[in-house]
Amino acid sequence: MSILGNRVIRTEDPRLLRGEATYVEDFQLEGAAHAVFVRSPFAHARILSVDTSAVAGARVFTAAEVPLEPRVTHLPSVTSEMPQPRLARDVVRYVGEPVAVVVADTRAEAVDAAELVLVDYEPLPVVLDLEQALAGDVLLFPEIGTNVCAELPGESDENLFEGCAVVVSGRLVSQRLAPAPLEPRATTAVWEDGRLTAWVSTQAPHSERSGLATAFGLEDEQVRVIAPDVGGGFGAKDGGGEAITVAWLARELERPVRWIESRSESMVALGHGRAQVIEYELGGSRDGKLLAYRLRSLQDAGAYPSIGAFLPFLTRMMASGVYAIPRIEFSGQAVVTNTAPTVAYRGAGRPEATQAIERAIDLFAAEIGMDPAEVRRENLIPADAFPYTTASGATYDVGDYEGALDLLLAEADYPALREEQRRRRAAGDTVLPGLGLSIYVEITNGFAQPEFGEVEVQADGTAIVRTGSSAHGQGHETSFAMLAAERLGLPLESITVLHGDTDIVLRGTGTYGSRSLQTGGTAVDHASIEVVELGRARAADLLEAALDDVVFDTATGRFRSVDAPEPSLSWAEVASADGPELRAHVDFQPAGPTWPFGAHLAVVEVDTETGMVKLERLIAVDDAGTILNPLIADGQRHGGIAQGVAQALLEEFVYDEDGNPLTLTFADYWFPSAAELPMFELIPMETPTPLNSLGAKGIGESGTIGSTPAVLNAVIDALEPFGVRHLDMPTTPERVWSAIRSGG
């Protein structure tokens, strides 16, 4: 019986749940110093002087003493003329920007010393609003002459909506969010004989190694990066930041140096997600056919352009969503503001596109008096149309969007929910139900990057799997062991999965963009097949049989003649015999990205007297192709849905008018705990992709993409009797109450 497709409990969980996991902060190197960054309290200011005279017993380094090149983003159409310094020299551009770094024997001493560093600032005008940033009255880089850091100009067609009987328009703000991983960032660095070893909480150790090697003029082999257990990343732990400064300090001081980010420091300095404003227009006929769609995206890149400035490119790609809209026009810009830089965050550009089209369809349905489920059904790309290229230029691999919608509506008993809603509205209930739909498609492994996998059977018959994909909560150790166990006929406990160490794993791309199973898993699967073939060749020699006459029986994990069950050889007998190692590695290069899809329905109840919103049900169909382990897939769905719900209802990183962050702790940055969430109703659906042998697509971000617009639409649907057609996220009680009182 195959282990694949079964709900296998994660093998890594015991150590994580018992507190036996090892994180960067747990490494206690003898003689290690501790670094603490001095960060700007101003959103925009000129640095006049840095006075370190009051500091005793610690070393202080400013930009003048740290000769590191600034961080420059190399992404298509994103400017490289707004580099981010490792330490600010002349100007600070957001609260939390590092100005100096203090190193002391203990962390407490470094914190105390950092408070004695006196920086004289001359405040400068602050720009936070995106339209004001676009106008350029306040410039973050005056020498450049603009705040625009990326541009996607679109051709404007004045006849775009010709033939549309109905055109609706709106403005959607996908608000700024803090990634807030459970483990903030951390780095420990040490140099020995000219070689750097760095322990880093990162999603991509090999990329981190390359960044460190480049910064210090080294070959990759002269740098070792170890990512031990990593407590979450959500896209934000992409490397290239403070870790390089910490490594420089270790070399300069000739001793190990550690840096452990605090929670409040992480909230302002890790980088933020979303922060995009979309204006949209959607046109079609009165019988529900969509004909044209226009979007204008304005992205907040924060103070320095990084991947956040690139997000509108992904929003443009996903503009059409799951719908066959024949005419689409998109224009986008990214601007710098006096806020923390915007980075990748679970979904990165795709949630914004889905939020816009799903909100626009609900508006369109309300305008023509048609049920939003039927408008969606009328315009879905049919299942027999794949591969399908949208008007916005994306080519989807495979999908069955109507099938997902049918499953969702049947499971939820959608007609009964609508009938109950009508009954309660007619009865004059003050707590009103709302229903919200969202159908989505997204891109995973968007750049079709390769991944490394290696499988080795040892002399004792156990196996080692090495993967370039580095886990931070996704269950890699279980998933990749399942793949090897299936091919090698070994029990799961006989397989060890190694990752996150650049000295142990030859190369790797890393974990982001929901890419791990479809690339890293496929590489492990292919390497396992190659090892079996190596084992067959060795067994043929030992059995004195022709290669074509030797088979491998996965049920017993033994090699034998095709005609007889005995004699047979175990892996231990084959691997311990003289000959080359039974080891194979594969760099799997996919032919393209994959396109998971799904449909979500949210049921909320809104107290119209207080504005309080309660999520009662969340029913989700998420199709990520072939599912290896439903238990792990459902865990990823749970986490994604929870984060998506949080954006709709609670989460927002807020600055005041002077650029001071107001949401620095979990006391004022709200997100739901398990107590505030219902049991999600997860409906399985599998439409295998033809782009890899596993048929697998990504699952890590899907829940985040589908749930947010479903919940937002549900809240607005509940308020329909009050004439409310729009709410900004998060839909807090204050916003809901105000919308009710103002009649929309």
C-alpha atoms as one frame of an Amber mdcrd trajectory, in Angstrom:
protein
   0.000   0.000   0.000   1.345   3.419  -0.929   2.212   5.876   1.805   1.455
   8.750  -0.574  -1.890  10.462  -0.231  -2.275   9.408   3.413  -2.584  11.564
   6.513   0.884  10.930   7.934   1.684  12.692  11.204   4.639  15.050  10.879
   7.852  13.472  12.118   9.346  16.868  13.070   6.519  17.778  15.431   7.683
  15.961  18.599  10.851  18.025  18.940   9.007  21.244  18.092   6.210  20.599
  20.590   8.541  19.457  23.373  10.778  22.499  23.144  13.636  20.452  21.739
  13.971  22.426  18.520  17.161  24.409  17.964  16.890  27.991  16.760  19.652
  30.489  16.036  19.256  32.068  19.466  19.950  28.676  21.065  23.537  28.564
  19.743  25.831  29.765  22.516  29.312  30.229  21.055  32.111  30.757  23.547
  33.305  34.337  23.625  30.480  35.636  21.476  29.690  39.336  21.585  26.182
  40.728  21.208  25.095  43.355  18.701  22.219  45.809  19.085  21.218  48.296
  16.417  20.545  51.939  17.140  17.449  52.721  15.108  15.972  56.005  14.029
  13.002  57.384  15.993  12.223  59.706  13.062  10.486  58.801   9.817  12.500
  61.352   7.832  15.432  63.338   9.134  18.918  64.507   8.369  21.652  63.030
  10.579  23.709  65.933  11.897  25.972  64.005  14.261  26.357  60.775  16.206
  27.789  61.195  19.721  29.176  58.007  21.284  31.190  59.673  24.070  28.865
  58.433  26.830  29.336  54.791  25.842  31.776  52.786  27.945  32.576  49.100
  27.801  31.150  48.635  24.319  32.099  49.347  20.712  29.939  51.582  18.527
  30.062  51.505  14.740  28.454  54.035  12.419  28.220  54.136   8.637  31.626
  55.823   8.507  33.262  52.759  10.105  31.319  50.047   8.253  32.403  50.004
   4.591  29.638  47.755   3.281  27.941  48.317  -0.028  24.269  49.285   0.182
  21.520  46.866  -0.693  20.316  47.265  -4.280  17.341  45.423  -5.745  17.782
  43.988  -9.227  14.250  43.370 -10.448  12.729  44.200 -13.844  11.590  47.828
 -14.139  12.505  48.576 -10.499  15.007  51.377 -10.081  18.448  50.628  -8.685
  19.034  54.313  -7.924  17.477  54.214  -4.440  19.888  51.871  -2.597  19.328
  50.922   1.026  22.406  51.542   3.202  23.419  48.995   5.821  23.639  51.898
   8.271  22.177  55.298   7.460  24.872  57.887   6.883  23.249  61.230   6.045
  19.471  60.737   6.048  17.019  58.348   7.702  13.863  57.538   5.770  11.715
  55.477   8.158  11.305  54.823  11.861  13.448  51.804  12.637  16.184  52.418
  10.077  19.561  51.415  11.594  21.923  54.327  12.215  24.598  52.626  14.296
  25.348  49.256  15.848  26.657  48.616  19.348  28.618  45.509  20.324  29.161
  44.405  23.929  29.963  41.261  25.884  26.337  40.666  26.841  23.038  41.511
  25.262  21.963  43.573  28.267  25.151  45.625  28.112  24.647  46.222  24.390
  21.054  47.371  24.943  22.144  49.759  27.683  24.999  51.115  25.576  22.725
  51.655  22.568  20.557  53.935  24.675  23.618  56.122  25.343  24.303  56.754
  21.664  23.065  60.277  21.009  22.077  61.060  17.439  21.292  64.656  16.507
  18.517  64.687  13.898  17.086  67.523  11.857  13.497  66.479  11.019  12.456
  66.597   7.374   8.956  66.610   5.845   7.266  63.224   5.824   5.238  61.620
   3.048   2.994  58.649   3.807   0.049  59.030   1.444   0.631  57.311  -1.894
  -0.959  59.998  -4.043   1.111  62.650  -2.284   4.219  60.544  -2.822   3.326
  60.333  -6.493   2.957  64.126  -6.665   6.552  64.460  -5.418   6.202  67.514
  -3.171   8.298  65.630  -0.592  11.115  63.554  -2.092  12.941  60.771  -0.300
  15.750  60.927  -2.858  15.887  64.544  -4.072  18.777  63.759  -6.396  16.510
  61.370  -8.327  13.716  63.908  -8.637  10.827  61.463  -8.127   9.386  59.017
  -5.612   8.378  56.599  -8.358  10.570  53.503  -8.073   8.779  51.152 -10.491
   6.365  51.698 -13.319   4.066  49.530 -15.401   2.543  51.902 -17.918  -0.543
  50.627 -19.671  -2.063  51.680 -22.970  -5.266  53.551 -22.234  -8.171  52.575
 -24.451 -11.001  55.084 -24.339 -13.236  52.479 -25.956 -12.458  49.754 -23.391
 -16.012  49.697 -22.059 -17.727  50.048 -25.398 -20.770  47.763 -25.502 -21.009
  47.502 -21.691 -24.507  48.192 -20.413 -23.227  48.382 -16.832 -19.910  49.668
 -15.505 -19.101  49.657 -11.784 -16.054  51.169 -10.152 -14.387  51.164  -6.777
 -11.235  51.569  -4.794  -9.688  48.777  -2.761  -6.981  49.278  -0.161  -4.995
  46.138   0.610  -3.623  47.505   3.836  -0.089  47.286   5.196   0.532  44.141
   7.248   3.353  42.988   9.514   4.566  39.425   8.789   5.211  38.870  12.526
   6.824  35.396  12.437   6.871  33.694  15.820  10.680  33.739  15.738  12.069
  37.174  14.823  15.245  37.325  12.777  18.542  36.198  14.261  22.146  35.811
  13.128  25.315  34.438  14.695  28.558  34.788  12.727  32.105  33.566  13.244
  35.248  33.629  11.065  37.844  30.863  11.198  40.902  30.809   8.939  39.285
  33.248   6.527  36.064  31.230   6.272  32.715  32.575   7.459  30.099  30.475
   9.213  26.755  32.124   9.832  23.706  30.749  11.586  20.750  32.638  10.136
  16.993  32.433  10.514  16.292  32.468   6.797  14.076  30.906   4.147  16.883
  30.499   1.615  20.282  29.522   3.079  22.044  29.157  -0.272  20.892  32.598
  -1.402  22.008  33.943   1.962  25.415  32.331   1.379  25.734  33.965  -2.030
  24.801  37.353  -0.575  27.406  37.049   2.158  30.064  35.818  -0.276  29.414
  38.755  -2.600  29.508  41.264   0.259  32.948  40.060   1.370  34.463  39.198
  -1.994  34.545  35.475  -1.275  33.763  32.348  -3.225  30.587  30.581  -2.177
  32.669  27.706  -0.783  34.282  30.108   1.700  30.934  30.748   3.378  28.797
  28.299   5.319  25.222  29.245   6.173  23.208  27.153   8.593  19.469  27.657
   8.960  18.490  25.457  11.899  14.855  25.268  12.974  13.214  28.443  11.687
  10.146  29.809  13.429   8.228  31.102  10.428   9.046  33.517   7.665   5.960
  34.147   5.486   8.217  35.523   2.736   9.880  38.259   4.780  13.045  36.378
   5.807  14.670  36.743   2.416  18.171  37.573   3.606  20.620  40.330   2.742
  19.863  42.632   5.668  21.402  42.849   9.108  23.105  39.457   8.702  25.775
  41.013   6.484  26.487  43.696   9.077  26.749  41.080  11.829  29.225  39.069
   9.746  31.298  42.204   9.157  31.371  42.888  12.907  32.561  39.348  13.599
  35.441  39.794  11.176  36.317  43.254  12.458  36.293  42.207  16.130  37.837
  38.773  15.474  35.242  37.076  17.665  31.788  35.560  17.186  28.967  38.102
  17.120  25.276  37.474  17.727  22.206  39.558  16.907  18.722  38.618  18.085
  15.894  40.817  16.877  13.332  41.894  19.463   9.607  41.756  18.757   9.140
  45.532  18.601  12.262  45.783  16.436  10.850  43.141  14.107   7.583  45.027
  13.770   9.311  48.133  12.385  12.382  46.693  10.670  11.590  43.262   9.219
   9.556  44.757   6.399   5.828  44.776   5.728   3.438  43.183   3.276   0.574
  44.220   0.945   0.286  48.079   1.076  -1.332  48.430  -2.324  -4.218  50.597
  -3.515  -6.209  49.479  -6.556  -8.772  51.486  -8.442 -10.948  49.289 -10.653
 -13.700  49.461 -13.221 -15.649  46.407 -14.365 -18.117  46.402 -17.231 -20.516
  43.932 -18.763 -24.039  43.175 -19.885 -27.190  43.136 -17.789 -27.419  39.367
 -18.107 -24.131  39.052 -16.193 -21.502  38.694 -18.923 -18.235  40.469 -18.121
 -16.667  42.277 -21.052 -13.979  44.668 -19.824 -11.886  45.350 -16.746  -9.509
  48.212 -15.898  -7.149  48.414 -12.936  -4.790  51.086 -11.689  -2.412  49.848
  -9.019  -0.421  52.120  -6.731   2.061  50.232  -4.568   3.705  51.521  -1.412
   7.301  50.301  -1.623   8.259  51.804   1.718  11.440  53.804   2.109  13.583
  51.639  -0.163  12.427  49.620  -3.171  12.822  45.878  -2.803  10.462  43.120
  -3.842   7.533  45.247  -2.668   8.066  47.511  -5.657   7.691  44.464  -7.903
   4.294  43.393  -6.538   2.221  45.257  -9.168   3.796  43.001 -11.805   2.234
  39.995 -10.076  -1.043  41.838  -9.589  -1.155  42.561 -13.311  -0.436  38.934
 -14.151  -3.323  37.749 -11.966  -5.750  40.529 -12.898  -8.175  38.294 -14.787
  -8.517  35.841 -11.925 -10.579  32.794 -12.874 -12.724  34.720 -15.337 -12.721
  34.841 -19.137 -12.721  38.627 -19.425 -11.876  39.511 -23.052 -10.534  43.053
 -22.472  -8.245  43.992 -19.581  -6.246  47.170 -19.110  -3.702  47.590 -16.312
  -1.369  50.352 -15.226   0.775  50.315 -12.127   3.314  52.332 -10.209   5.278
  51.893  -7.013   6.401  54.824  -4.893   8.704  55.215  -1.932   7.295  56.586
   1.340   8.623  57.186   4.841   7.642  53.740   6.051   9.310  50.359   6.477
  10.231  48.752   3.140   7.578  46.474   1.667   8.680  42.870   1.220   7.208
  39.567   0.134   4.401  38.413   2.403   2.312  35.259   2.013   0.768  35.676
  -1.446   2.802  38.731  -2.521   0.860  40.536  -5.255  -1.626  37.752  -5.933
  -3.987  38.437  -2.990  -4.305  42.048  -4.118  -5.475  40.986  -7.586  -8.017
  38.552  -6.169  -9.297  41.073  -3.655  -9.935  43.575  -6.444 -11.710  41.316
  -8.961 -13.789  39.533  -6.317 -14.945  42.816  -4.815 -15.686  44.204  -8.296
 -17.844  41.190  -9.180 -19.940  41.590  -6.037 -20.486  45.259  -6.936 -21.414
  44.292 -10.480 -23.837  41.618  -9.265 -25.526  44.073  -6.913 -25.868  46.621
  -9.714 -27.640  44.201 -12.079 -29.635  42.465  -9.329 -28.089  39.034  -9.913
 -26.813  36.576  -7.321 -23.015  36.904  -7.037 -22.595  33.131  -7.362 -24.356
  33.142 -10.717 -22.354  36.089 -12.067 -19.216  34.148 -11.222 -20.489  30.951
 -12.820 -21.434  32.815 -16.003 -17.865  34.048 -16.501 -15.596  31.209 -15.323
 -12.930  29.910 -17.683 -14.283  26.487 -18.749 -12.456  23.325 -17.730 -11.853
  22.287 -21.348 -10.070  25.544 -22.239  -6.685  24.763 -20.619  -3.915  25.623
 -21.033  -5.522  29.054 -21.083  -3.938  32.450 -21.718  -5.736  35.390 -20.141
  -6.066  38.898 -21.520  -3.523  39.990 -18.897  -0.911  37.580 -20.276  -0.913
  34.670 -17.813  -1.018  31.095 -19.129  -2.752  28.767 -16.670  -1.758  25.088
 -16.702  -5.016  23.352 -15.762  -8.162  24.088 -13.799 -11.775  23.248 -13.062
 -13.127  26.427 -11.545 -16.801  25.586 -11.981 -16.201  22.229 -10.335 -14.720
  23.995  -7.324 -17.682  26.375  -7.150 -20.162  23.503  -7.384 -18.457  21.624
  -4.557 -18.429  24.738  -2.391 -22.071  25.700  -2.888 -23.275  22.142  -2.356
 -21.248  21.673   0.843 -22.449  24.994   2.246 -26.087  24.509   1.106 -25.946
  27.972  -0.400 -29.704  28.270  -1.192 -30.567  27.505   2.448 -28.084  30.146
   3.648 -29.648  32.773   1.386 -33.136  31.815   2.553 -32.101  32.112   6.206
 -30.598  35.527   5.436 -33.868  36.736   3.861 -35.854  35.460   6.835 -33.715
  37.231   9.416 -33.682  40.486   7.481 -37.480  40.390   7.213 -37.764  39.685
  10.942 -35.769  42.824  11.746 -32.917  41.034  13.530 -30.213  43.361  14.785
 -27.568  40.663  14.203 -27.531  40.048  10.455 -25.854  37.246   8.497 -23.656
  37.933   5.487 -22.403  35.585   2.783 -19.214  36.207   0.849 -17.810  34.319
  -2.110 -14.325  34.266  -3.570 -12.990  32.164  -6.433  -9.283  32.469  -7.035
  -6.358  31.264  -9.061  -2.752  31.994  -8.149   0.753  31.346  -9.399   3.271
  29.213  -7.490   6.995  28.945  -8.193   6.320  32.002 -10.300   9.777  32.224
 -11.865   9.894  28.470 -12.601  13.115  28.155 -10.610  14.860  24.787 -10.175
  15.495  22.873  -6.975  18.107  20.385  -5.824  17.427  16.974  -4.341  19.778
  14.162  -3.392  19.120  10.653  -2.065  21.735   8.317  -0.604  21.281   4.782
   0.739  23.846   3.967   3.425  25.517   0.696   4.312  23.061  -0.015   7.126
  20.122   0.228   4.743  18.889   3.615   5.932  18.644   6.587   3.595  19.547
  10.256   3.672  17.633  12.848   1.692  19.254  16.223   1.077  17.151  19.064
  -0.258  17.846  22.653  -1.228  14.389  23.585  -0.041  14.629  24.831   3.550
  11.692  24.395   5.916  10.257  26.959   8.294   7.064  25.186   9.269   5.944
  23.449   6.073   6.668  19.842   7.077   9.481  19.146   4.627  11.061  16.437
   6.762   7.900  14.354   6.593   6.952  15.106   2.989  10.328  14.417   1.418
  10.816  11.303   3.551   7.428  10.033   2.315   8.557  10.394  -1.293  11.810
   8.546  -0.681  10.059   5.873   1.380   7.620   5.242  -1.456  10.354   4.711
  -4.037  12.876   2.913  -1.808  10.444   0.636  -0.013  11.816   1.754   3.361
   9.925   2.683   6.523   9.617   6.404   7.175  11.765   6.201  10.299  14.681
   4.855   8.225  14.953   8.093   6.260  16.681  11.250   7.456  15.999  14.534
   5.680  18.772  17.148   5.777  18.327  20.774   4.751  19.347  24.257   5.730
  23.132  23.750   5.788  25.138  24.828   2.754  28.039  22.519   3.692  25.746
  19.486   3.717  23.476  20.340   0.770  25.338  21.149  -2.448  22.990  23.873
  -3.671  19.452  25.085  -3.375  16.990  27.789  -4.287  15.005  28.013  -1.068
  11.467  28.084   0.234   9.083  30.784  -0.943   6.329  31.184  -3.497   4.724
  27.837  -2.512   7.353  26.032  -4.556   8.820  23.335  -2.333   6.921  20.122
  -3.102   6.506  20.732  -6.814  10.231  21.409  -7.271  12.156  20.037  -4.289
   9.775  17.115  -3.921  10.008  16.231  -7.587  13.811  16.392  -7.385  13.787
  13.980  -4.421  11.359  11.687  -6.238  13.544  11.575  -9.355  16.726  11.080
  -7.305  15.067   8.184  -5.462  14.238   6.522  -8.783  17.861   6.892  -9.883
  19.112   5.339  -6.641  16.831   2.356  -7.170  18.382   1.897 -10.610  21.868
   2.055  -9.070  20.756  -0.538  -6.552  19.417  -2.794  -9.304  22.754  -2.692
 -11.088  24.625  -3.568  -7.881  22.115  -6.310  -7.033  22.473  -7.810 -10.513
  26.193  -8.262  -9.911  25.603  -9.770  -6.471  22.903 -12.117  -7.757  24.958
 -12.931 -10.851  21.928 -12.076 -12.987  21.316  -9.951 -16.013  20.234  -6.404
 -15.170  16.982  -6.803 -17.076  16.166  -9.847 -14.925  16.457  -7.979 -11.607
  13.493  -6.143 -10.110  13.045  -4.077  -6.992  10.019  -4.980  -4.889   8.927
  -1.812  -3.090   6.505  -3.764  -0.893   9.384  -5.671   0.731  12.227  -3.265
  -0.014  14.265  -6.080  -1.601  15.941  -6.834  -4.924  15.290 -10.188  -6.562
  15.109 -12.029  -9.858  12.008 -11.357 -11.891  11.208 -15.069 -11.897  11.773
 -15.964  -8.235  11.199 -14.351  -4.829  14.450 -15.820  -3.494  17.289 -15.260
  -3.239  16.684 -11.591  -2.557  18.802  -8.755  -1.215  17.965  -5.949   1.177
  19.156  -2.383   0.816  21.713  -3.010   3.578  23.147  -6.003   1.736  23.335
  -4.103  -1.549  24.662  -0.850  -0.104  27.337  -2.526   2.047  28.807  -4.436
  -0.902  31.867  -3.078  -2.660  31.168  -0.425  -5.259  30.378   3.249  -5.708
  28.027   5.024  -3.326  24.345   4.495  -3.920  23.755   8.196  -4.261  22.019
  10.305  -6.883  21.199  13.970  -7.128  18.801  15.815  -9.386  18.308  19.479
 -10.209  14.694  19.558 -11.268  13.914  22.386 -13.690  10.159  22.802 -14.167
   8.801  23.799 -17.556   6.801  26.606 -15.959   4.961  27.753 -12.848   1.812
  26.057 -11.624  -1.582  27.615 -10.944  -3.520  26.402  -7.886  -7.131  27.524
  -7.586 -10.111  27.279  -5.296 -13.356  28.728  -4.012 -14.152  30.056  -0.533
 -17.427  30.962   1.154 -17.498  32.993   4.356 -20.530  33.277   6.630 -20.422
  36.146   9.114 -22.775  37.705  11.592 -22.688  41.458  12.086 -24.129  43.098
  15.183 -25.639  46.224  13.648 -25.828  47.958  17.053 -22.119  47.610  17.876
 -20.450  46.886  14.522 -18.941  43.659  15.867 -18.263  41.019  13.194 -18.123
  37.305  13.983 -16.956  34.739  11.469 -19.344  31.811  11.796 -18.205  29.542
   8.952 -15.443  29.399   6.384 -15.903  26.713   3.740 -12.962  26.247   1.385
 -12.161  24.267  -1.724  -8.422  24.543  -2.437  -7.044  22.602  -5.403  -3.256
  22.242  -5.374  -3.052  19.308  -7.724  -2.058  15.929  -6.331  -1.921  15.977
  -2.526   0.994  14.085  -0.998  -0.110  14.303   2.647  -3.613  15.695   3.328
  -2.698  16.362   6.961   0.134  18.703   5.989  -1.872  20.267   3.162  -4.755
  20.983   5.534  -2.334  22.507   8.019  -1.088  24.892   5.338  -4.687  25.713
   4.428  -5.565  26.397   8.072  -2.642  28.783   8.473  -3.289  30.578   5.207
  -6.999  30.997   5.853  -6.324  32.333   9.348  -3.964  34.978   7.971  -6.378
  35.889   5.200  -9.271  36.238   7.642  -7.050  38.400   9.835  -6.478  40.881
   7.001 -10.207  41.168   6.373 -11.184  41.626  10.023  -8.325  42.772  12.242
  -4.782  43.308  10.980  -3.305  46.640   9.934   0.061  48.231  10.546  -0.632
  51.884  11.293   1.504  55.032  11.249   0.482  58.450  12.538   0.768  61.557
  10.369   4.434  61.994  11.347   5.363  58.458  10.368   5.478  57.112  13.909
   4.378  53.469  14.064   1.386  52.916  16.346   1.228  49.106  16.200   4.520
  48.003  17.708   3.364  45.112  19.892   0.802  42.336  19.832  -1.252  44.406
  22.277  -2.099  46.876  19.520  -1.408  44.870  16.354  -4.431  42.582  16.319
  -4.796  39.154  14.803  -7.122  36.304  15.721  -6.238  33.411  17.962  -7.799
  29.973  17.603 -10.514  31.130  20.008 -11.798  33.711  17.514 -11.881  31.375
  14.516 -14.396  28.663  13.640 -13.388  25.188  12.544 -12.666  25.656   8.869
 -14.606  23.332   6.590 -12.012  22.059   4.126 -13.246  20.312   0.989 -10.687
  18.233  -0.939 -10.224  18.606  -4.688  -7.309  17.478  -6.838  -6.623  18.504
 -10.429  -3.047  17.323 -11.167  -0.764  19.608 -13.111   1.046  18.200 -16.153
   4.153  20.243 -15.334   5.772  17.774 -12.919   5.655  14.025 -12.373   3.988
  14.394  -8.967   1.113  16.441 -10.393   1.651  18.800  -7.447   1.108  22.534
  -7.214   1.757  24.850  -4.258  -0.578  25.061  -1.251   1.153  27.395   1.234
  -0.409  30.672   0.131  -3.752  29.634  -1.354  -5.723  30.035   1.863  -4.460
  33.581   2.268  -5.546  34.499  -1.241  -9.036  33.012  -1.205 -10.237  33.862
   2.287  -9.697  37.627   2.516 -12.121  38.714  -0.238 -14.648  36.087   0.870
 -14.785  37.551   4.386 -14.776  41.157   3.148 -17.628  40.399   0.746 -19.546
  38.672   3.544 -19.326  41.683   5.858 -20.490  44.070   3.125 -23.246  41.619
   2.140 -24.562  41.664   5.710 -24.841  45.454   5.533 -26.730  45.526   2.212
 -30.014  46.609   3.923 -28.218  49.768   5.068 -27.035  50.677   1.573 -23.385
  49.871   2.345 -21.449  49.007  -0.819 -17.900  49.553   0.421 -15.746  49.039
   3.505 -12.012  49.413   3.876 -10.135  46.577   5.514  -9.827  45.673   8.269
 -13.568  45.703   8.909 -13.250  46.723  12.536 -16.342  47.367  14.676 -15.713
  51.114  14.455 -15.650  51.056  10.652 -18.716  48.834  10.425 -20.673  50.915
  12.938 -19.756  54.153  11.150 -20.790  52.724   7.769 -24.168  51.685   9.155
 -24.772  55.091  10.714 -23.811  56.933   7.528 -25.943  54.690   5.329 -22.972
  53.570   3.273
